[in-house]
Coordinates of C-alpha atoms in Angstrom, one line a residue:
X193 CA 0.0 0.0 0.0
X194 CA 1.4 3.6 -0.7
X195 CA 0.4 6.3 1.4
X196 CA -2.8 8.2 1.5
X197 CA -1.4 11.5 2.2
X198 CA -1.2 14.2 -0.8
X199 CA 1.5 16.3 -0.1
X200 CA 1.4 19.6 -2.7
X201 CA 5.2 20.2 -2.3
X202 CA 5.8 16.8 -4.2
X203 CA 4.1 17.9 -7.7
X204 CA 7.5 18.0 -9.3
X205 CA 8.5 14.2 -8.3
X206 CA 4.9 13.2 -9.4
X207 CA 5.3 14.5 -12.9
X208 CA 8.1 12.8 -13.2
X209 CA 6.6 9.6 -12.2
X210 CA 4.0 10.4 -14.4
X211 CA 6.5 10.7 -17.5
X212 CA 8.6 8.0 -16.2
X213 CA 5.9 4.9 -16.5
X214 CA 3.5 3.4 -18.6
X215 CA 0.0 3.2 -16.8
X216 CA -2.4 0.5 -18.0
X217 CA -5.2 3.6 -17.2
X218 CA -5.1 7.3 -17.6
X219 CA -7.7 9.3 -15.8
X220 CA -9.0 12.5 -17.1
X221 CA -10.6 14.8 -14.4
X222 CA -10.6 14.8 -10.5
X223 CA -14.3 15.4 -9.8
X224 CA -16.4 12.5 -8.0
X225 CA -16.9 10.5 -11.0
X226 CA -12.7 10.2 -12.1
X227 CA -12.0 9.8 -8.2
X228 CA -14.3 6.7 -8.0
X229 CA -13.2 5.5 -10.9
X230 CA -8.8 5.7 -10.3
X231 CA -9.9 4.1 -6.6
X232 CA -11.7 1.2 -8.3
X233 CA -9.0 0.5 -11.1
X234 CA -6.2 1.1 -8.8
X235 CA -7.7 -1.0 -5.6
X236 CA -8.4 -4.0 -8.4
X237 CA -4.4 -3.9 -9.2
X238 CA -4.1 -1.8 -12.6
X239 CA -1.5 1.0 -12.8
X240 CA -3.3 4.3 -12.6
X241 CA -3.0 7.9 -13.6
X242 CA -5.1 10.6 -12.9
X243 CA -4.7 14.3 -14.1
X244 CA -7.4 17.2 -13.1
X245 CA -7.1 20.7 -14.7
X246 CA -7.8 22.8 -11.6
X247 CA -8.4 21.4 -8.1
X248 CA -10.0 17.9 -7.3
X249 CA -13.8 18.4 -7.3
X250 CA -14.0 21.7 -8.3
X251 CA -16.7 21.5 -10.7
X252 CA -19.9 20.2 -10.3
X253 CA -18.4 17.8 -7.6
X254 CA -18.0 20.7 -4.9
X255 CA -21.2 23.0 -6.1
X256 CA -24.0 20.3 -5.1
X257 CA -26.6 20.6 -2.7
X258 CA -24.2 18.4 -0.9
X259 CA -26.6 15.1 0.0
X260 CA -26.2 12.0 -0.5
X261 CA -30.1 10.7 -1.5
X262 CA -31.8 8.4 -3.0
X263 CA -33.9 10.2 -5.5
X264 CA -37.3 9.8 -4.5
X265 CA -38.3 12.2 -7.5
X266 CA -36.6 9.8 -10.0
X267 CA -39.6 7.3 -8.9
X268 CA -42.0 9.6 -10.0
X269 CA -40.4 9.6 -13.7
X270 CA -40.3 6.0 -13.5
X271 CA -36.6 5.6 -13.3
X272 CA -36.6 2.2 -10.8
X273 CA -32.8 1.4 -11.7
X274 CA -32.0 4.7 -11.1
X275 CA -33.8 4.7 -7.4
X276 CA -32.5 1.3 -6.7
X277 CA -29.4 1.8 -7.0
X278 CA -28.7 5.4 -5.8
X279 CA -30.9 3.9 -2.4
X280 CA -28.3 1.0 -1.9
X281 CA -25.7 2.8 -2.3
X282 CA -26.8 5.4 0.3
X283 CA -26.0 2.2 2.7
X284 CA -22.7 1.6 1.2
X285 CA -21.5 5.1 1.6
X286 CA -22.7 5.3 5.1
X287 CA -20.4 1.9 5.5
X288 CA -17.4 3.4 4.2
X289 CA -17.4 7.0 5.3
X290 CA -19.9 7.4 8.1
X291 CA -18.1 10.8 9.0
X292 CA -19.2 12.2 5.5
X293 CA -22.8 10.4 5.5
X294 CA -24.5 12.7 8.2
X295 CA -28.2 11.2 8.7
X296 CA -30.6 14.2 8.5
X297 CA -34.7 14.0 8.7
X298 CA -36.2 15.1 5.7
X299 CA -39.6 16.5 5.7
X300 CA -42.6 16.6 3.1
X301 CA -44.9 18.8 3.8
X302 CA -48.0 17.3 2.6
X303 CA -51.7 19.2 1.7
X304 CA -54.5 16.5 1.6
X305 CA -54.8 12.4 2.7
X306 CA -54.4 11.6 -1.3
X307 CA -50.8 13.2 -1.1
X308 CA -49.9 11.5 2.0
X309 CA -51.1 8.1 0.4
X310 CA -49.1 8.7 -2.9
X311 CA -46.0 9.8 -0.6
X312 CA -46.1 6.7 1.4
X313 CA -46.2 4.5 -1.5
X314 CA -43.5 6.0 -3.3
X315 CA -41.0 5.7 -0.2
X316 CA -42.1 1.9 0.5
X317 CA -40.9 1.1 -2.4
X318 CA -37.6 3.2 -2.1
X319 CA -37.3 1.4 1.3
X320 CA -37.6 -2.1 -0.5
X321 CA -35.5 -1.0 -3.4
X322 CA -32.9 0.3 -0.7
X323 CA -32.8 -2.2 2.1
X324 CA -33.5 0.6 4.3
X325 CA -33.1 -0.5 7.9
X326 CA -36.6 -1.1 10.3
X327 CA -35.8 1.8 12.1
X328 CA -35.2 4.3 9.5
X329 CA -38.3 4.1 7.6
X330 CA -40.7 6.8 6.6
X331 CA -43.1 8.2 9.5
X332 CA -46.7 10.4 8.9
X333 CA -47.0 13.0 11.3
X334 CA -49.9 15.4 12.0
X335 CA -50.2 19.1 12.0
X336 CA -49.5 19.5 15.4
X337 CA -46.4 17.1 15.7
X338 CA -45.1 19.5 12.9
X339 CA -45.9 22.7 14.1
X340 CA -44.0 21.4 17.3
X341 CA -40.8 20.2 14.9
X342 CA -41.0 22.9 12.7
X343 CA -42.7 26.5 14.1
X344 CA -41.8 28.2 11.1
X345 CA -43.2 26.3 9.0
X346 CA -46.6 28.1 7.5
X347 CA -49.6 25.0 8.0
X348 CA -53.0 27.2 6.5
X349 CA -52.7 24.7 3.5
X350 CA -51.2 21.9 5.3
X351 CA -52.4 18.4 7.1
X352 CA -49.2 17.1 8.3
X353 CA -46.0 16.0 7.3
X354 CA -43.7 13.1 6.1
X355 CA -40.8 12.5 7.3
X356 CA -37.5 9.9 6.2
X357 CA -34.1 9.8 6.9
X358 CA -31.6 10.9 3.7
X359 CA -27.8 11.5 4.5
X360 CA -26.1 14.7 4.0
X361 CA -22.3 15.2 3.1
X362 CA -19.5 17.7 2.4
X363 CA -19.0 16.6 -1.7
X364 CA -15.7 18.0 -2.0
X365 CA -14.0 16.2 1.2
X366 CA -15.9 13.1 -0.2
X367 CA -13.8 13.3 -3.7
X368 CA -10.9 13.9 -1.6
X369 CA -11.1 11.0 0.1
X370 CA -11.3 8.7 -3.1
X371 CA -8.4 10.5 -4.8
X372 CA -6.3 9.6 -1.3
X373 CA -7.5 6.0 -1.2
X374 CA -6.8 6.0 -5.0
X375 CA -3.1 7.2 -4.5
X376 CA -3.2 4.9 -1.3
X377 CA -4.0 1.6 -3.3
X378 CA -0.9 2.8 -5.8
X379 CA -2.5 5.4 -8.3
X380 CA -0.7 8.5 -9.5
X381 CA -2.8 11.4 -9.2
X382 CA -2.0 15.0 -9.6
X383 CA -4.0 18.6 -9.7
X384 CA -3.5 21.0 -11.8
X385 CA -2.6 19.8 -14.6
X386 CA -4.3 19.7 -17.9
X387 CA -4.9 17.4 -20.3
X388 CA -3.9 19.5 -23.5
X389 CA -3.3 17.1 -25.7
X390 CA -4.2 13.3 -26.9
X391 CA -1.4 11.3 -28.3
X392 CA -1.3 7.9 -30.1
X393 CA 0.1 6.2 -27.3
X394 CA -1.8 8.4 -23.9
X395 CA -1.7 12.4 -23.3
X396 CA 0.3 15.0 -22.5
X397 CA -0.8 17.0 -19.1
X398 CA 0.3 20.8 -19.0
X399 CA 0.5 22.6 -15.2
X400 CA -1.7 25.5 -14.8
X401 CA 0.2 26.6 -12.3
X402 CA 3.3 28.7 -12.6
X403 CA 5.8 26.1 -12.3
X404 CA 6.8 25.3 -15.6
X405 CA 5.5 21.2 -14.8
X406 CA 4.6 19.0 -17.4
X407 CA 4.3 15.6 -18.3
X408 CA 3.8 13.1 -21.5
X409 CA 1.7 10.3 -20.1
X410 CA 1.7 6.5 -21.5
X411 CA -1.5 4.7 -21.0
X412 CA -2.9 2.0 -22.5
X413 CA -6.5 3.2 -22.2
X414 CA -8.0 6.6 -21.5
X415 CA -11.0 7.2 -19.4
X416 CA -12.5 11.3 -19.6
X417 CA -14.6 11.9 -16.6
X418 CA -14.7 15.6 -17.0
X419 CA -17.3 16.3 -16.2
X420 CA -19.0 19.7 -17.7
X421 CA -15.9 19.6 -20.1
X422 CA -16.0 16.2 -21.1
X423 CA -17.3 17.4 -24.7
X424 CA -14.3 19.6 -24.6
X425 CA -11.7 16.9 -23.9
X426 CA -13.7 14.8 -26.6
X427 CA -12.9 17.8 -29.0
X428 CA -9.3 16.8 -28.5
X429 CA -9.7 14.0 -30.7
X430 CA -10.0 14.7 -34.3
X431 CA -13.6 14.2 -35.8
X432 CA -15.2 14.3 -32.3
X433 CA -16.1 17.6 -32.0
X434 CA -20.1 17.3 -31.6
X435 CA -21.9 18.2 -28.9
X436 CA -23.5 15.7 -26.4
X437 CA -23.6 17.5 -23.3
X438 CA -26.4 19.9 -21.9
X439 CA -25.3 22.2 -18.5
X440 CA -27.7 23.4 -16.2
X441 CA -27.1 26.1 -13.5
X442 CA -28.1 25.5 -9.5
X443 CA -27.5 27.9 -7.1
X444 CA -27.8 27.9 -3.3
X445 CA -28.0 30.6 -0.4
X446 CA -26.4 30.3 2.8
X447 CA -28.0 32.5 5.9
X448 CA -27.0 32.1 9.3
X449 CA -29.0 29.6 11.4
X450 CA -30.6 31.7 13.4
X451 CA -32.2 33.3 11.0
X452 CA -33.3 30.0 9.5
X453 CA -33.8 28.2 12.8
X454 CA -35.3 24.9 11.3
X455 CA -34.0 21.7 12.5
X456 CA -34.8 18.9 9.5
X457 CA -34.0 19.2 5.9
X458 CA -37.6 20.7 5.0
X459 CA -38.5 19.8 1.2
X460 CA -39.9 23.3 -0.1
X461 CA -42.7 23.6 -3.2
X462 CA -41.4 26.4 -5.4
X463 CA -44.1 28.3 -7.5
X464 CA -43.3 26.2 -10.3
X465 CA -43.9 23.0 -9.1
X466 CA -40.4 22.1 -8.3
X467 CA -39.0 21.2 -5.4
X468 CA -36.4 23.0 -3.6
X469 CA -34.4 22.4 0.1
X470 CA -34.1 24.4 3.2
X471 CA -31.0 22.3 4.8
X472 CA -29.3 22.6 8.6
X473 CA -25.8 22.6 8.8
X474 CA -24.2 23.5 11.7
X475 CA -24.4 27.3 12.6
X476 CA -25.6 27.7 9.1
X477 CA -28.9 26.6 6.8
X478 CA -28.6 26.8 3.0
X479 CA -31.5 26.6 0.3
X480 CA -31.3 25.7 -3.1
X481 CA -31.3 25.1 -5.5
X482 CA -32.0 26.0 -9.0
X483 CA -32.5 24.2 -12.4
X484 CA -31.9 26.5 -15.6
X485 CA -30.1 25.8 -19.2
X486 CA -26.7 27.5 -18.6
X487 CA -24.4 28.0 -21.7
X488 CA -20.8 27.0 -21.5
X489 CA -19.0 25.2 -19.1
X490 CA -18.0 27.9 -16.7
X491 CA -16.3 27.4 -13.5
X492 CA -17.9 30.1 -11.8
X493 CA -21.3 30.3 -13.8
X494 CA -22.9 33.3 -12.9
X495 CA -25.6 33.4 -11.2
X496 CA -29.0 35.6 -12.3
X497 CA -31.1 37.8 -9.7
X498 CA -34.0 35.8 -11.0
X499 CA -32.0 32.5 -9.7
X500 CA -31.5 34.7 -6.2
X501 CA -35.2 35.9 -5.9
X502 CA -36.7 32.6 -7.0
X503 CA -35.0 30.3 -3.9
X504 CA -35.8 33.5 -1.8
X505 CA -39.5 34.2 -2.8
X506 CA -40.5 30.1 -2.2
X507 CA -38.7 29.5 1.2
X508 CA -40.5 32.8 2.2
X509 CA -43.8 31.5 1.3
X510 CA -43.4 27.9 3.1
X511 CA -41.4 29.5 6.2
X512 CA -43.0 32.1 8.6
X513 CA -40.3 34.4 8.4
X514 CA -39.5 38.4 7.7
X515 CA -38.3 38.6 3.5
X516 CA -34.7 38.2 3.7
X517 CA -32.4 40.7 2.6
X518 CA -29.5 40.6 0.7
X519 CA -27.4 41.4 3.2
X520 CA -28.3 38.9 5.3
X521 CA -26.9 36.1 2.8
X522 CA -23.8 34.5 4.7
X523 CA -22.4 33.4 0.6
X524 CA -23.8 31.6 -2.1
X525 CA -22.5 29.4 -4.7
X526 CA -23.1 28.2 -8.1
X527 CA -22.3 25.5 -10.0
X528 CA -23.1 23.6 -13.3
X529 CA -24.6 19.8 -13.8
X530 CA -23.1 18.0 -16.8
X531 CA -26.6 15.9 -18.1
X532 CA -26.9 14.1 -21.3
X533 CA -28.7 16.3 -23.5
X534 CA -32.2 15.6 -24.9
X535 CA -33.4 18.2 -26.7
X536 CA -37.0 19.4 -26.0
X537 CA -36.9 18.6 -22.4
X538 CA -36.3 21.2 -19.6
X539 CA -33.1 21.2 -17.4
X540 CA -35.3 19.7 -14.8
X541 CA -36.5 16.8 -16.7
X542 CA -33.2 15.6 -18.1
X543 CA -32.1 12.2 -16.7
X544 CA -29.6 12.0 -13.8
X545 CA -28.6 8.6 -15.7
X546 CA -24.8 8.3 -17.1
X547 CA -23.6 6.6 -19.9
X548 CA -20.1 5.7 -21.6
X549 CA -19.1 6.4 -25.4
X550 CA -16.0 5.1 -27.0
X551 CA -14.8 7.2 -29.8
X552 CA -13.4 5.3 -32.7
X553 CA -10.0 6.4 -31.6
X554 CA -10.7 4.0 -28.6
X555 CA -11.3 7.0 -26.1
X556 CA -14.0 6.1 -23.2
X557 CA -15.7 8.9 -21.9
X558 CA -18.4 9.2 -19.1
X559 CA -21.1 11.1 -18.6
X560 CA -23.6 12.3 -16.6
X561 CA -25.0 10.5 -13.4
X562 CA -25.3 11.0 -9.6
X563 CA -23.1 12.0 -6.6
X564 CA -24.8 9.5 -4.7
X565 CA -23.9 6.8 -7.2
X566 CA -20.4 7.2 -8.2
X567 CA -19.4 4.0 -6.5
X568 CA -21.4 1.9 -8.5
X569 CA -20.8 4.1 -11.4
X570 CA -17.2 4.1 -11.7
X571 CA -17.5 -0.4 -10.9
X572 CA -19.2 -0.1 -14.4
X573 CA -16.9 1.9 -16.0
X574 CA -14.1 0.1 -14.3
X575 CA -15.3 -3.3 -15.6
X576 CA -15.2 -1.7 -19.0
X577 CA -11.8 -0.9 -18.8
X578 CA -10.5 -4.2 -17.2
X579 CA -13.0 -6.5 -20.5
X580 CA -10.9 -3.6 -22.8
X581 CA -7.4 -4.1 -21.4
X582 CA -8.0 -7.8 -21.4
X583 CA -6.5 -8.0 -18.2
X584 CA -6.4 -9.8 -15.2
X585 CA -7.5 -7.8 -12.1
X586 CA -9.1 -8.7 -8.7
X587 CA -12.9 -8.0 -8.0
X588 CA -14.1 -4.6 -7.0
X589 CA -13.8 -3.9 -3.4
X590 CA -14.5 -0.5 -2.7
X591 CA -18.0 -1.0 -1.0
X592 CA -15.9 -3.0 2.0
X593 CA -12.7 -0.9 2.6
X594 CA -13.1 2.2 4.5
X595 CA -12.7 6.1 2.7
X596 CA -9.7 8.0 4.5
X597 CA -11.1 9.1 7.8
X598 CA -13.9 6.6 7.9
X599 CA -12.5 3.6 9.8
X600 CA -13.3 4.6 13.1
X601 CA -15.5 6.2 15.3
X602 CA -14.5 10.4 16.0
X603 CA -14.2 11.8 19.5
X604 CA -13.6 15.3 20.1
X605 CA -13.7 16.0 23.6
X606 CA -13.5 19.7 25.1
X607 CA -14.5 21.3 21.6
X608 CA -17.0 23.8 21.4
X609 CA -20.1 21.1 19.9
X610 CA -20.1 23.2 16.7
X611 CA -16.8 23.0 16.2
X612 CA -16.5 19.4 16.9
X613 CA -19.5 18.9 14.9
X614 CA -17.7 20.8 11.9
X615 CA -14.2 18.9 12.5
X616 CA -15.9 15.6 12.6
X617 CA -17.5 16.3 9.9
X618 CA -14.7 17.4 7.7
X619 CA -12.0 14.9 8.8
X620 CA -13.8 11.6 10.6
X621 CA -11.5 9.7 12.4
X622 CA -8.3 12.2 11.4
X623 CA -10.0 15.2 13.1
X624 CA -7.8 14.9 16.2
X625 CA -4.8 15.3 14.1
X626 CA -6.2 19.1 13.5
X627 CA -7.5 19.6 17.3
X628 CA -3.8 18.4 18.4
X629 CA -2.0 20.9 15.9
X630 CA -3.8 24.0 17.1
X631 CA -7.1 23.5 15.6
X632 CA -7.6 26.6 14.3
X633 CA -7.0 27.6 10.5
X634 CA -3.1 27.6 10.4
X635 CA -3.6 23.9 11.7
X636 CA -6.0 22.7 8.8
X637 CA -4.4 24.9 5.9
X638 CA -1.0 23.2 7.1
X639 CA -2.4 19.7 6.9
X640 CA -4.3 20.8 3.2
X641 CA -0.9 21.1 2.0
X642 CA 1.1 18.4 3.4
X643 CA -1.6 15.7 3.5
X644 CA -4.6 17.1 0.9
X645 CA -2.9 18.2 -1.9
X646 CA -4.1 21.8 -1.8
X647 CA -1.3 24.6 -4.0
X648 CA -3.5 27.0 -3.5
X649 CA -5.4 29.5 -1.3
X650 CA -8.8 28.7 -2.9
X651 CA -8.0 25.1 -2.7
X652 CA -8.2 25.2 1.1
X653 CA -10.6 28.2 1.4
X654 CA -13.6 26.3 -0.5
X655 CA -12.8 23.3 -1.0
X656 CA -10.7 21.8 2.0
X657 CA -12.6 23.4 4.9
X658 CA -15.5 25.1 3.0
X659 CA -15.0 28.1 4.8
X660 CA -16.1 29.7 2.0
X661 CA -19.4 28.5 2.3
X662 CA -20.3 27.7 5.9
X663 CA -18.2 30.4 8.0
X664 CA -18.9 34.1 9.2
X665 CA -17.9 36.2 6.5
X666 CA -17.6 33.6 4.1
X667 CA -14.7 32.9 5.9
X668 CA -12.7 36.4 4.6
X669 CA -10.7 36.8 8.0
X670 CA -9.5 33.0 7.7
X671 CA -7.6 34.2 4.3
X672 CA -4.5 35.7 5.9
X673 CA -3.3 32.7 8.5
X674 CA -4.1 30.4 5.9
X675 CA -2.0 32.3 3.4
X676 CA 0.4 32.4 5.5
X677 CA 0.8 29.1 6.4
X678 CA -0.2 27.8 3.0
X679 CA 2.7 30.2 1.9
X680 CA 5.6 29.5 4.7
X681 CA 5.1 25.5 3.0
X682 CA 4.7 26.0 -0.3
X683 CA 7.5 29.1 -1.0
X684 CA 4.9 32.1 -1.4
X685 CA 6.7 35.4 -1.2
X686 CA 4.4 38.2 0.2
X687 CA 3.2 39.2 -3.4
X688 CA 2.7 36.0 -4.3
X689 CA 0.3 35.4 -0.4
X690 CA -1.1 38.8 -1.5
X691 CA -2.2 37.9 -5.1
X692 CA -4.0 34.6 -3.2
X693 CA -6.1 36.6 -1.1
X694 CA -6.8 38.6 -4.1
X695 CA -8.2 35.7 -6.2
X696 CA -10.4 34.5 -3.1
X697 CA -11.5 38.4 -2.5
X698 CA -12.4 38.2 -5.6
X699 CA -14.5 35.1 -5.9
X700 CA -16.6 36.4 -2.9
X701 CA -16.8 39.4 -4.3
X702 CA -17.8 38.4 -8.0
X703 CA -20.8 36.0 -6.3
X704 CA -22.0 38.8 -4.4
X705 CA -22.5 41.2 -7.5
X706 CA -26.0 40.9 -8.0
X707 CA -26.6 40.8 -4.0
X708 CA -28.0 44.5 -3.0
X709 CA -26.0 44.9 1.0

């Protein structure tokens, strides 16, 4: 076994490594879909390598609504497979990385007994599809058991409530986790760096970082999981330059908890019949999210006011609350999902399925699909690749061995429980390593360089301790420390620490711009 830690001071031994061998895989893109997919390959004994353009998960894989579910709207389209299998693998996940698989009640407000009836159904048969356990199953309540759980809620046009367990995680900590089990079980993995170019024989990966790193991989089979910009890393191949991907845009809003005081994930009715989430997480609730046609694979798609006003106008009509001002809004962040396109549907009625194309040249690319399934996913794709190698590799076992952090039980003792909660949370059963360091923002940005592979601010900021996100702020004040000790690790002079505060200024400032203080 090699080691799980990522240290961001290596990168210049990894390319070499990189340039050195030839890898029976090569990996294109470091969001949850190529992460599942190098752990998989590299746990069943094939040489790996795995090459992400910016950070690892930071597309689609860190802008989710950050739950791990099984669907439940999917059985209303009919999609059983689809509902099946995102329902057992809820299980799975909880098995392997209980510290990133928090169990949160959802509720359903319902309006009339037919409702109720068509509700209960529908989860039955997700609880048979799933093997959900006896004592997490659905439960009716009545008006007054909800009023009690939720006071905010408004119950003119209600006659009680569902309510079933779903699990809610940090996304980008869970792709983190598979890219360190991947390089634990013997894959090469490395940020950064861009696949620019297909060859004959495997690709050639470009830094985008200033440091002048490169690499000409060898592989005997490449698999794009880039997500949004799999089309684009299709177009690198000559002749396969059509489009097959449609984006859509979802946004979410974070407000401080106590001005969202609700206690389960409450399942909102939007004016148009959709359905959108008010979610509790820690100090902090967040709503979202939002389903529009978004053009271009933008890493920071922009959000509209109409995106803004439409999660703010439906969670004030279902919560008894005062209209919530702009400046109120902790942060918000958008992101875009890569779906299979099928034209004459709207983004909201596009399948969540995935599916795999090989391009004549012998390219496999995969798209689409759900956070909550990328296990079973990337086993598919994975079998693929091991029937197209014709080689000899042991059976799948990443739904046994445990994610990085999620072999043990956590205990955080003496911690504010907010701050334990958010450790715990963050690092499972490595938490203590942060507490015993300091465990304060020096402390975690230290260990997001030498352990998470984080080279820059932003890397830590949102996607290593989603500070970004879920602190007071948006996390501005954590900026300088972490700079610093980002910076007293990986060489930063103070320009260079300045110009990194800068960019993540910047970033806060740019999703902001439509926000009236």
């Amino acid at each position: 076994m090699s080691s799980t830690q990522l240290d961001a001071r290596r990168r210049a031994q990894v390319f070499a490594e990189l340039e050195a061998r030839t890898f029976d895989l090569a990996v294109i893109g470091g969001g949850i879909t190529g992460a599942g997919i190098a752990r998989d390959a590299a746990m069943r004994g094939l040489s790996v390598a795995l090459v992400e353009a910016r950070d690892y998960a930071s597309g689609t894989s860190s802008r989710s609504s950050k739950m791990i579910h099984g669907g439940l709207r999917y059985l209303a389209q009919g999609d059983i497979a689809l509902v099946k299998e995102a329902a057992s693998e809820r299980q799975i996940l909880r098995r392997i990385a209980p510290h990133l698989t928090r169990l949160s009640p959802f509720l359903i407000p319902t309006t009339n007994m037919a409702m109720t009836a068509k509700l209960r159904t529908g989860l039955w048969t997700f609880e048979k599809l799933g093997g959900v356990p006896e004592a997490e199953k659905h439960e009716v309540i009545g008006l007054a058991e909800l009023q009690a759980r939720e006071p905010l809620m408004r119950t003119e046009k209600l006659n009680g409530a569902v309510l079933y367990p779903e699990f809610l995680t940090d996304d980008a900590r869970l792709v983190l986790a598979n890219i360190r089990s991947a390089q634990g079980a013997g894959a090469v993995v490395v940020s950064h760096a861009a696949a620019s170019e297909l060859t004959g024989d495997g690709l050639v990966a470009t830094s985008t970082l200033d440091d002048g790193l490169g690499a000409r991989i060898k592989a005997k089979l490449i698999v794009n999981a880039a997500g949004a910009w799999v089309d684009a890393v299709r177009g690198l191949e000559t002749g396969e330059g059509d489009v097959r991907m449609s984006l859509s845009r979802g946004i979410h809003l974070v407000l401080p908890r106590a001005r969202l005081p609700i206690h389960s994930t409450i399942i909102i009715r939007a004016p148009d019949k959709r359905s959108i989430f008010a979610v509790p997480r820690g100090a902090f609730s967040y709503i979202g999210t939002t389903d529009v046609f978004h053009d271009g694979a933008d890493y920071w798609p922009a959000p509209t006011r109409e995106d803004i006003d439409y999660l703010l106008r439906a969670t004030e009509a279902a919560l008894s609350i005062d209209p919530i001002r702009d400046s109120e809004i902790v942060s918000l962040w958008s992101g875009v999902r890569p779906l299979i396109a099928q034209p004459g549907k709207k983004a909201n009625e596009v399948s969540r399925k995935d599916e795999i194309w090989t391009s004549p040249g012998g390219l496999v690319s995969i798209a689409g699909g759900k956070l909550s399934a990328y296990r079973a996913m990337a086993e598919r794709v994975v079998d693929l690749v091991v029937e197209r190698l014709g080689a000899t590799a042991q059976p799948c076992s990443t739904a046994e061995v445990p994610l990085p952090g999620g072999s043990r039980e956590v205990q955080l003792a003496g911690l504010d429980p907010l701050a334990a909660e958010r450790l715990a949370g963050l690092y499972g059963d490595e938490a203590n390593e942060i507490v015993i360091t300091g465990g304060d923002v020096t402390a975690e940005a230290t260990r997001a360089v030498t352990h998470e592979g984080a080279s820059t601010l932003e890397d830590y900021w949102v996607r290593r301790s989603a500070r970004a996100w879920f602190d007071d702020g948006a996390g501005l004040t954590a900026l300088a420390p972490a700079a610093n000790a980002m910076g007293a690790l990986l060489g930063w002079d103070d320009a260079m620490k300045a110009s990194q505060i800068a960019h993540c200024s910047q970033i806060n400032d740019e999703s902001r711009r439509l926000l009236g203080e």
